[in-house]
């Protein structure tokens, strides 16, 4: 076994266990047809739900430290002002360096670290290779035995086998062999859906859940580029990847969208549009004072800033501020 | 002749540099900023391979990745620099023998 195969082996095992487990559940508890494509697609959806649910604690932690960033906002602003308008590489580097040092010093690092990615990528590869093996009717490394593997490989959704990709059908078409239009239609639909969900997620963040400080940062510009780069990536992978893998990705994207929606609605970034909207919503219901201590901290500065300042005459103002001598 | 041997010696690390540059150009932008360190894990890996070669560089990069988890403090974490530097780095990132000087 090669190196990558060895690393992926335990992950493939877990992916197979989850797939087979959900498949068994849908087969026995809901008496669905075990060979049907829908049963296998739902098993993939179940797999995504488990993986993403396991990542929730990391996500919550990230949100928490983003909240704590409010405390260091003035210092962050100072750094950004220092490098304002300096676009050369060295200034950018020095700015990132100082920002990171600030995060470390104050324990407010808002970034999620590379671990979630590092975990998800092999799961994706593992699913890819599980599906690829199933295409050739091969048994998996563990719970997915030969019988189930064959069944998975030949499962069809609306007459489109899950192991097929847009590219494989395109190849058959150009060779003049019989091909499946359904596979192409499903793949194209999924690319559109993935792009749409990604756009909605990103637009929600950018338009509603960003503080003015973040909008002024170079990080923001990078995220904008991402917004237009991703549809290309989706289109490319939508053509090359088997339908089963695409279902995993699509479900994962939809999860991200829903998660982002909930976060923006219930724990918005302080100072952002969404935070103002939430305050208004709560005020209308007469529930502005939250039970959560965290939230009060967030909203207090807002409340004082909304209060109207009583105009004061020149002489009185002098009196209020006290003698200056 | 000597130059040729050294280039051959540097070939594996330059291949890895090419791979990492590709990753940083294509895959990194997909996720935006996630790394809790500066330089980010992929930039660290690139620097480590340029500075220390494939074996030591990859080990350093692996160690850094293992440190980049949600419970880590993060902060500035540079690649350890060799005391004596024998090669220069091109603008793209390839490691080459300096074309002039004492060598």
Coordinates of C-alpha atoms in Angstrom, one line a residue:
Chain A
X1 CA 0.0 0.0 0.0
X2 CA 1.3 3.5 -0.9
X3 CA 1.8 6.3 1.6
X4 CA -1.4 8.2 0.8
X5 CA -3.4 5.0 0.9
X6 CA -2.1 4.2 4.3
X7 CA -3.0 7.7 5.6
X8 CA -6.5 7.4 4.1
X9 CA -7.1 3.9 5.2
X10 CA -8.6 4.7 8.6
X11 CA -10.6 7.6 7.2
X12 CA -12.0 5.4 4.4
X13 CA -13.0 2.9 7.0
X14 CA -14.9 5.5 9.0
X15 CA -16.5 6.9 5.8
X16 CA -17.6 3.4 4.8
X17 CA -18.9 2.7 8.3
X18 CA -21.0 5.8 8.3
X19 CA -22.3 5.2 4.7
X20 CA -23.2 1.6 5.4
X21 CA -24.7 2.5 8.8
X22 CA -27.0 5.1 7.3
X23 CA -27.8 2.8 4.4
X24 CA -28.7 0.1 6.9
X25 CA -30.9 2.6 8.8
X26 CA -32.8 3.7 5.7
X27 CA -33.1 0.1 4.5
X28 CA -34.4 -1.3 7.7
X29 CA -36.0 1.5 9.7
X30 CA -37.6 3.3 6.7
X31 CA -37.9 0.2 4.5
X32 CA -36.5 1.9 1.5
X33 CA -35.2 0.0 -1.5
X34 CA -31.5 -0.8 -0.6
X35 CA -30.4 -0.7 -4.2
X36 CA -32.1 2.7 -5.0
X37 CA -30.0 5.7 -5.8
X38 CA -32.1 7.8 -3.3
X39 CA -31.2 5.5 -0.4
X40 CA -27.5 5.9 -1.2
X41 CA -27.8 9.7 -1.7
X42 CA -29.5 10.0 1.7
X43 CA -26.7 7.9 3.2
X44 CA -24.2 10.4 1.7
X45 CA -26.3 13.3 3.2
X46 CA -26.2 11.5 6.6
X47 CA -22.4 11.2 6.3
X48 CA -22.2 15.0 5.7
X49 CA -24.4 15.7 8.7
X50 CA -22.2 13.6 11.0
X51 CA -19.0 15.2 9.7
X52 CA -20.3 18.8 9.9
X53 CA -21.9 18.2 13.3
X54 CA -18.6 17.0 14.6
X55 CA -17.0 20.3 13.4
X56 CA -19.6 22.5 15.3
X57 CA -17.5 22.9 18.4
X58 CA -14.6 24.3 16.4
X59 CA -17.0 26.7 14.6
X60 CA -18.4 27.9 17.9
X61 CA -15.0 28.5 19.3
X62 CA -14.1 30.6 16.3
X63 CA -17.3 32.7 16.8
X64 CA -16.4 33.3 20.4
X65 CA -12.9 34.6 19.7
X66 CA -14.4 36.8 17.0
X67 CA -16.6 38.3 19.7
X68 CA -13.6 38.9 21.9
X69 CA -12.0 40.8 19.0
X70 CA -14.3 43.7 19.9
X71 CA -12.1 44.4 22.9
X72 CA -9.0 44.8 20.7
X73 CA -10.7 46.7 17.9
X74 CA -9.0 50.0 18.9
X75 CA -5.6 48.4 18.8
X76 CA -6.4 46.8 15.5
X77 CA -7.6 50.1 14.1
X78 CA -4.3 51.6 15.1
X79 CA -2.3 49.0 13.1
X80 CA -4.6 49.4 10.1
X81 CA -4.2 53.2 10.2
X82 CA -0.4 52.8 10.5
X83 CA -0.3 50.9 7.2
X84 CA -3.2 52.8 5.5
X85 CA -2.5 53.3 1.8
X86 CA 0.7 51.3 1.8
X87 CA 0.1 48.6 -0.7
X88 CA 3.7 47.3 -1.2
X89 CA 4.5 43.7 -0.2
X90 CA 6.7 44.6 2.8
X91 CA 4.1 46.9 4.4
X92 CA 1.5 44.2 3.9
X93 CA 3.7 41.6 5.5
X94 CA 4.6 43.8 8.4
X95 CA 0.9 44.6 8.9
X96 CA 0.0 40.9 9.0
X97 CA 2.9 40.2 11.4
X98 CA 1.7 42.9 13.8
X99 CA -1.9 41.9 13.6
X100 CA -1.0 38.3 14.4
X101 CA 1.1 39.4 17.4
X102 CA -1.8 41.4 18.7
X103 CA -4.1 38.4 18.4
X104 CA -1.6 36.2 20.3
X105 CA -0.9 38.8 23.0
X106 CA -4.6 39.3 23.7
X107 CA -5.8 35.8 23.0
X108 CA -8.3 36.9 20.4
X109 CA -7.2 34.9 17.3
X110 CA -10.3 34.9 15.1
X111 CA -9.0 32.4 12.6
X112 CA -10.1 28.8 12.7
X113 CA -6.7 27.2 12.1
X114 CA -5.9 24.7 9.4
X115 CA -7.2 21.6 11.3
X116 CA -10.8 21.6 10.0
X117 CA -9.5 21.8 6.4
X118 CA -6.9 19.2 7.1
X119 CA -9.7 16.9 8.4
X120 CA -12.2 17.6 5.7
X121 CA -9.9 17.2 2.7
X122 CA -9.0 13.5 3.4
X123 CA -12.7 12.7 4.1
X124 CA -13.5 14.1 0.7
X125 CA -10.7 12.1 -0.9
X126 CA -11.7 9.0 1.0
X127 CA -15.3 9.4 -0.3
X128 CA -13.9 9.9 -3.7
X129 CA -11.9 6.8 -3.6
X130 CA -14.7 4.8 -2.0
X131 CA -17.0 5.8 -4.9
X132 CA -14.3 5.2 -7.4
X133 CA -13.7 1.7 -6.1
X134 CA -17.4 1.1 -6.1
X135 CA -17.5 2.1 -9.8
X136 CA -15.5 -1.0 -10.5
X137 CA -17.6 -3.1 -8.2
X138 CA -14.7 -3.4 -5.8
X139 CA -15.2 -4.0 -2.1
X140 CA -14.1 -1.2 0.3
X141 CA -11.5 -1.5 3.0
X142 CA -13.9 -2.3 5.8
X143 CA -17.7 -2.2 6.3
X144 CA -18.5 -1.7 2.6
X145 CA -18.3 -5.3 1.5
X146 CA -18.3 -6.5 -2.1
X147 CA -22.1 -6.9 -2.3
X148 CA -22.7 -3.4 -1.0
X149 CA -20.0 -1.9 -3.1
X150 CA -21.5 -3.3 -6.2
X151 CA -24.9 -2.1 -5.1
X152 CA -23.6 1.4 -4.4
X153 CA -21.7 1.4 -7.7
X154 CA -24.8 0.6 -9.7
X155 CA -27.3 2.7 -7.7
X156 CA -29.2 5.1 -10.0
X157 CA -30.9 8.3 -9.2
X158 CA -33.5 9.2 -11.9
X159 CA -31.7 6.7 -14.1
X160 CA -28.3 8.3 -13.6
X161 CA -25.7 6.0 -12.0
X162 CA -24.0 7.7 -9.0
X163 CA -20.5 6.8 -10.0
X164 CA -20.8 8.6 -13.3
X165 CA -19.5 12.1 -14.0
X166 CA -20.3 14.7 -16.6
X167 CA -16.9 14.2 -18.2
X168 CA -17.4 10.4 -18.6
X169 CA -20.7 10.9 -20.3
X170 CA -19.2 13.7 -22.5
X171 CA -16.5 11.3 -23.5
X172 CA -19.0 8.6 -24.5
X173 CA -21.0 11.2 -26.5
X174 CA -18.1 12.4 -28.5
X175 CA -17.2 8.8 -29.3
X176 CA -20.7 8.3 -30.6
X177 CA -21.5 5.7 -27.9
X178 CA -24.7 5.6 -25.9
X179 CA -24.5 8.1 -23.0
X180 CA -26.8 9.4 -20.3
X181 CA -28.2 12.9 -20.6
X182 CA -29.6 12.6 -17.1
X183 CA -26.1 12.4 -15.6
X184 CA -25.2 15.6 -17.4
X185 CA -28.4 17.4 -16.4
X186 CA -28.0 16.4 -12.7
X187 CA -24.3 17.4 -12.7
X188 CA -25.1 20.7 -14.3
X189 CA -27.9 21.4 -11.8
X190 CA -25.7 20.6 -8.9
X191 CA -23.0 23.0 -10.2
X192 CA -25.6 25.7 -10.4
X193 CA -27.0 24.9 -6.9
X194 CA -23.5 24.9 -5.4
X195 CA -22.6 28.2 -6.9
X196 CA -25.9 29.7 -5.7
X197 CA -25.4 28.4 -2.2
X198 CA -21.9 29.7 -2.1
X199 CA -22.9 33.1 -3.4
X200 CA -25.7 33.4 -0.9
X201 CA -23.4 32.4 2.0
X202 CA -20.7 34.9 0.9
X203 CA -23.1 37.7 0.2
X204 CA -24.7 37.2 3.6
X205 CA -21.4 37.6 5.3
X206 CA -20.1 40.5 3.2
X207 CA -23.3 42.5 3.2
X208 CA -24.6 41.9 6.7
X209 CA -22.1 40.4 9.0
X210 CA -18.9 42.5 8.6
X211 CA -17.8 45.2 10.9
X212 CA -16.5 48.4 9.1
X213 CA -13.0 47.5 10.3
X214 CA -13.0 44.2 8.5
X215 CA -14.4 45.8 5.4
X216 CA -11.4 48.1 5.3
X217 CA -8.9 45.3 5.6
X218 CA -7.0 43.5 2.8
X219 CA -8.6 40.2 4.0
X220 CA -11.9 41.5 2.6
X221 CA -10.5 42.0 -0.9
X222 CA -9.3 38.4 -0.9
X223 CA -12.8 37.2 0.0
X224 CA -14.2 39.2 -2.9
X225 CA -11.9 37.4 -5.3
X226 CA -13.0 34.1 -3.8
X227 CA -16.6 34.9 -4.5
X228 CA -15.9 35.0 -8.3
X229 CA -13.3 32.2 -8.3
X230 CA -15.4 29.5 -6.7
X231 CA -18.0 29.1 -9.4
X232 CA -15.2 28.2 -11.7
X233 CA -13.9 25.6 -9.3
X234 CA -17.4 24.2 -8.9
X235 CA -17.9 24.1 -12.7
X236 CA -14.6 22.3 -13.1
X237 CA -15.2 19.7 -10.4
X238 CA -18.8 19.3 -11.4
X239 CA -17.6 18.1 -14.7
X240 CA -14.9 15.8 -13.4
X241 CA -16.3 14.3 -10.2
X242 CA -18.8 11.5 -9.8
X243 CA -22.3 12.4 -8.8
X244 CA -21.9 10.8 -5.4
X245 CA -19.0 13.0 -4.5
X246 CA -20.9 16.1 -5.8
X247 CA -23.8 15.2 -3.5
X248 CA -21.4 15.2 -0.5
X249 CA -20.1 18.7 -1.5
X250 CA -23.5 20.2 -2.2
X251 CA -24.9 19.0 1.1
X252 CA -21.8 20.4 2.9
X253 CA -22.3 23.7 1.1
X254 CA -26.0 23.9 2.1
X255 CA -25.0 23.1 5.7
X256 CA -22.5 26.0 5.7
X257 CA -25.2 28.3 4.3
X258 CA -27.7 27.4 7.0
X259 CA -25.1 27.6 9.7
X260 CA -24.1 31.0 8.5
X261 CA -27.7 32.1 8.4
X262 CA -28.3 31.1 12.0
X263 CA -25.1 32.7 13.2
X264 CA -25.8 36.0 11.4
X265 CA -29.3 36.0 12.8
X266 CA -28.5 35.1 16.4
X267 CA -24.9 36.0 17.1
X268 CA -24.0 38.7 14.5
X269 CA -20.7 40.4 14.5
X270 CA -20.8 43.5 16.7
X271 CA -21.0 46.7 14.8
X272 CA -22.3 45.0 11.6
X273 CA -25.6 45.5 9.8
X274 CA -26.9 42.2 11.1
X275 CA -26.2 43.3 14.7
X276 CA -28.3 46.4 14.2
X277 CA -31.1 44.4 12.7
X278 CA -31.0 42.0 15.6
X279 CA -31.2 44.8 18.1
X280 CA -34.2 46.3 16.4
X281 CA -35.9 43.0 16.2
X282 CA -35.3 42.4 19.9
X283 CA -36.3 45.9 20.9
X284 CA -39.6 45.5 19.0
X285 CA -40.4 42.5 21.0
X286 CA -39.3 44.2 24.2
X287 CA -36.5 41.7 24.8
X288 CA -33.4 43.8 24.3
X289 CA -31.9 42.7 27.5
X290 CA -30.6 39.2 26.9
X291 CA -30.1 36.6 29.6
X292 CA -26.7 35.8 28.1
X293 CA -24.0 37.9 29.6
X294 CA -22.0 37.7 26.4
X295 CA -24.7 39.6 24.5
X296 CA -25.1 42.4 27.0
X297 CA -21.4 43.3 26.6
X298 CA -21.9 43.5 22.9
X299 CA -25.0 45.7 23.0
X300 CA -24.1 48.2 25.8
X301 CA -21.9 50.5 23.8
X302 CA -24.6 50.6 21.1
X303 CA -27.3 51.7 23.5
X304 CA -25.3 54.6 24.9
X305 CA -24.5 55.8 21.4
X306 CA -28.1 55.8 20.4
X307 CA -29.1 58.0 23.3
X308 CA -29.7 61.6 22.3
X309 CA -27.4 64.2 23.8
X310 CA -29.2 67.0 25.5
X311 CA -28.0 70.3 23.9
X312 CA -26.3 72.4 26.6
X313 CA -25.6 76.1 26.6
X314 CA -22.1 77.4 26.6
X315 CA -22.1 78.4 30.2
X316 CA -23.7 75.3 31.5
X317 CA -21.3 73.1 29.5
X318 CA -18.4 74.9 31.3
X319 CA -20.0 74.2 34.6
X320 CA -20.7 70.5 33.9
X321 CA -17.1 69.8 32.8
X322 CA -15.9 71.6 35.9
X323 CA -13.3 74.2 36.3
X324 CA -10.4 73.7 34.0
X325 CA -7.8 75.6 35.9
Chain B
X1 CA 30.0 20.7 -14.1
X2 CA 29.8 21.5 -10.4
X3 CA 26.9 23.8 -11.1
X4 CA 25.0 21.0 -12.9
X5 CA 25.5 18.6 -9.9
X6 CA 24.2 21.2 -7.5
X7 CA 21.2 21.9 -9.7
X8 CA 20.4 18.2 -9.8
X9 CA 20.7 18.2 -6.0
X10 CA 18.3 21.1 -5.8
X11 CA 15.8 19.6 -8.3
X12 CA 13.6 17.7 -5.7
X13 CA 13.1 20.8 -3.6
X14 CA 12.3 22.9 -6.6
X15 CA 9.7 20.4 -7.8
X16 CA 8.1 20.7 -4.3
X17 CA 8.4 24.5 -4.5
X18 CA 6.4 24.3 -7.8
X19 CA 3.8 22.1 -6.2
X20 CA 3.4 24.4 -3.2
X21 CA 3.2 27.5 -5.4
X22 CA 0.5 25.7 -7.4
X23 CA -1.4 24.9 -4.2
X24 CA -1.1 28.5 -2.9
X25 CA -2.3 29.8 -6.2
X26 CA -5.3 27.5 -6.7
X27 CA -6.4 25.9 -3.4
X28 CA -5.5 28.5 -0.8
X29 CA -7.8 31.3 -2.1
X30 CA -10.7 28.9 -1.8
X31 CA -10.6 29.0 1.9
X32 CA -9.4 32.5 2.5
X33 CA -7.5 33.2 5.7
X34 CA -7.8 30.3 8.1
X35 CA -4.3 29.9 9.6
X36 CA -3.7 31.1 13.1
X37 CA -0.1 31.8 12.4
X38 CA 2.0 34.2 10.3
X39 CA 3.3 33.1 7.9
X40 CA 0.4 30.8 7.1
X41 CA 1.0 27.0 7.1
X42 CA 1.5 26.8 3.3
X43 CA 3.8 29.9 3.2
X44 CA 5.7 28.3 6.1
X45 CA 6.0 25.0 4.2
X46 CA 7.3 26.9 1.1
X47 CA 9.9 28.7 3.1
X48 CA 10.9 25.6 5.0
X49 CA 11.5 23.6 1.8
X50 CA 13.4 26.5 0.2
X51 CA 15.6 26.9 3.3
X52 CA 16.1 23.3 4.4
X53 CA 15.3 21.0 1.4
X54 CA 12.6 18.4 1.0
X55 CA 13.2 16.1 4.0
X56 CA 13.8 18.6 6.8
X57 CA 11.5 21.2 5.2
X58 CA 8.6 18.7 5.0
X59 CA 9.2 17.6 8.6
X60 CA 9.1 21.3 9.7
X61 CA 5.9 21.8 7.7
X62 CA 4.3 18.7 9.2
X63 CA 5.3 19.9 12.7
X64 CA 3.7 23.3 12.0
X65 CA 0.5 21.8 10.6
X66 CA 0.3 19.7 13.8
X67 CA 0.5 22.9 15.8
X68 CA -2.2 24.7 13.8
X69 CA -5.3 23.6 15.7
X70 CA -8.2 25.7 17.2
X71 CA -6.6 25.6 20.7
X72 CA -3.3 27.0 19.6
X73 CA -2.4 30.5 20.5
X74 CA -1.1 31.3 17.0
X75 CA 1.0 34.4 16.3
X76 CA 4.2 34.9 14.4
X77 CA 6.1 31.8 13.7
X78 CA 8.9 32.0 11.2
X79 CA 10.9 29.2 9.6
X80 CA 14.2 28.7 11.4
X81 CA 17.0 30.2 9.3
X82 CA 20.2 28.3 8.5
X83 CA 23.3 29.9 9.8
X84 CA 25.1 29.7 6.4
X85 CA 22.9 30.3 3.3
X86 CA 24.4 28.8 0.2
X87 CA 21.6 29.4 -2.3
X88 CA 19.4 32.3 -3.4
X89 CA 15.7 32.2 -4.2
X90 CA 14.2 33.5 -7.5
X91 CA 11.2 35.7 -7.5
X92 CA 9.0 32.7 -8.3
X93 CA 10.5 30.8 -5.4
X94 CA 12.9 28.4 -7.0
X95 CA 16.1 27.8 -5.2
X96 CA 19.2 28.4 -7.3
X97 CA 23.0 28.8 -7.0
X98 CA 24.0 32.4 -7.0
X99 CA 25.3 33.4 -10.4
X100 CA 28.1 35.6 -9.1
X101 CA 30.1 36.2 -6.0
X102 CA 32.3 33.7 -4.1
X103 CA 29.8 30.9 -4.3

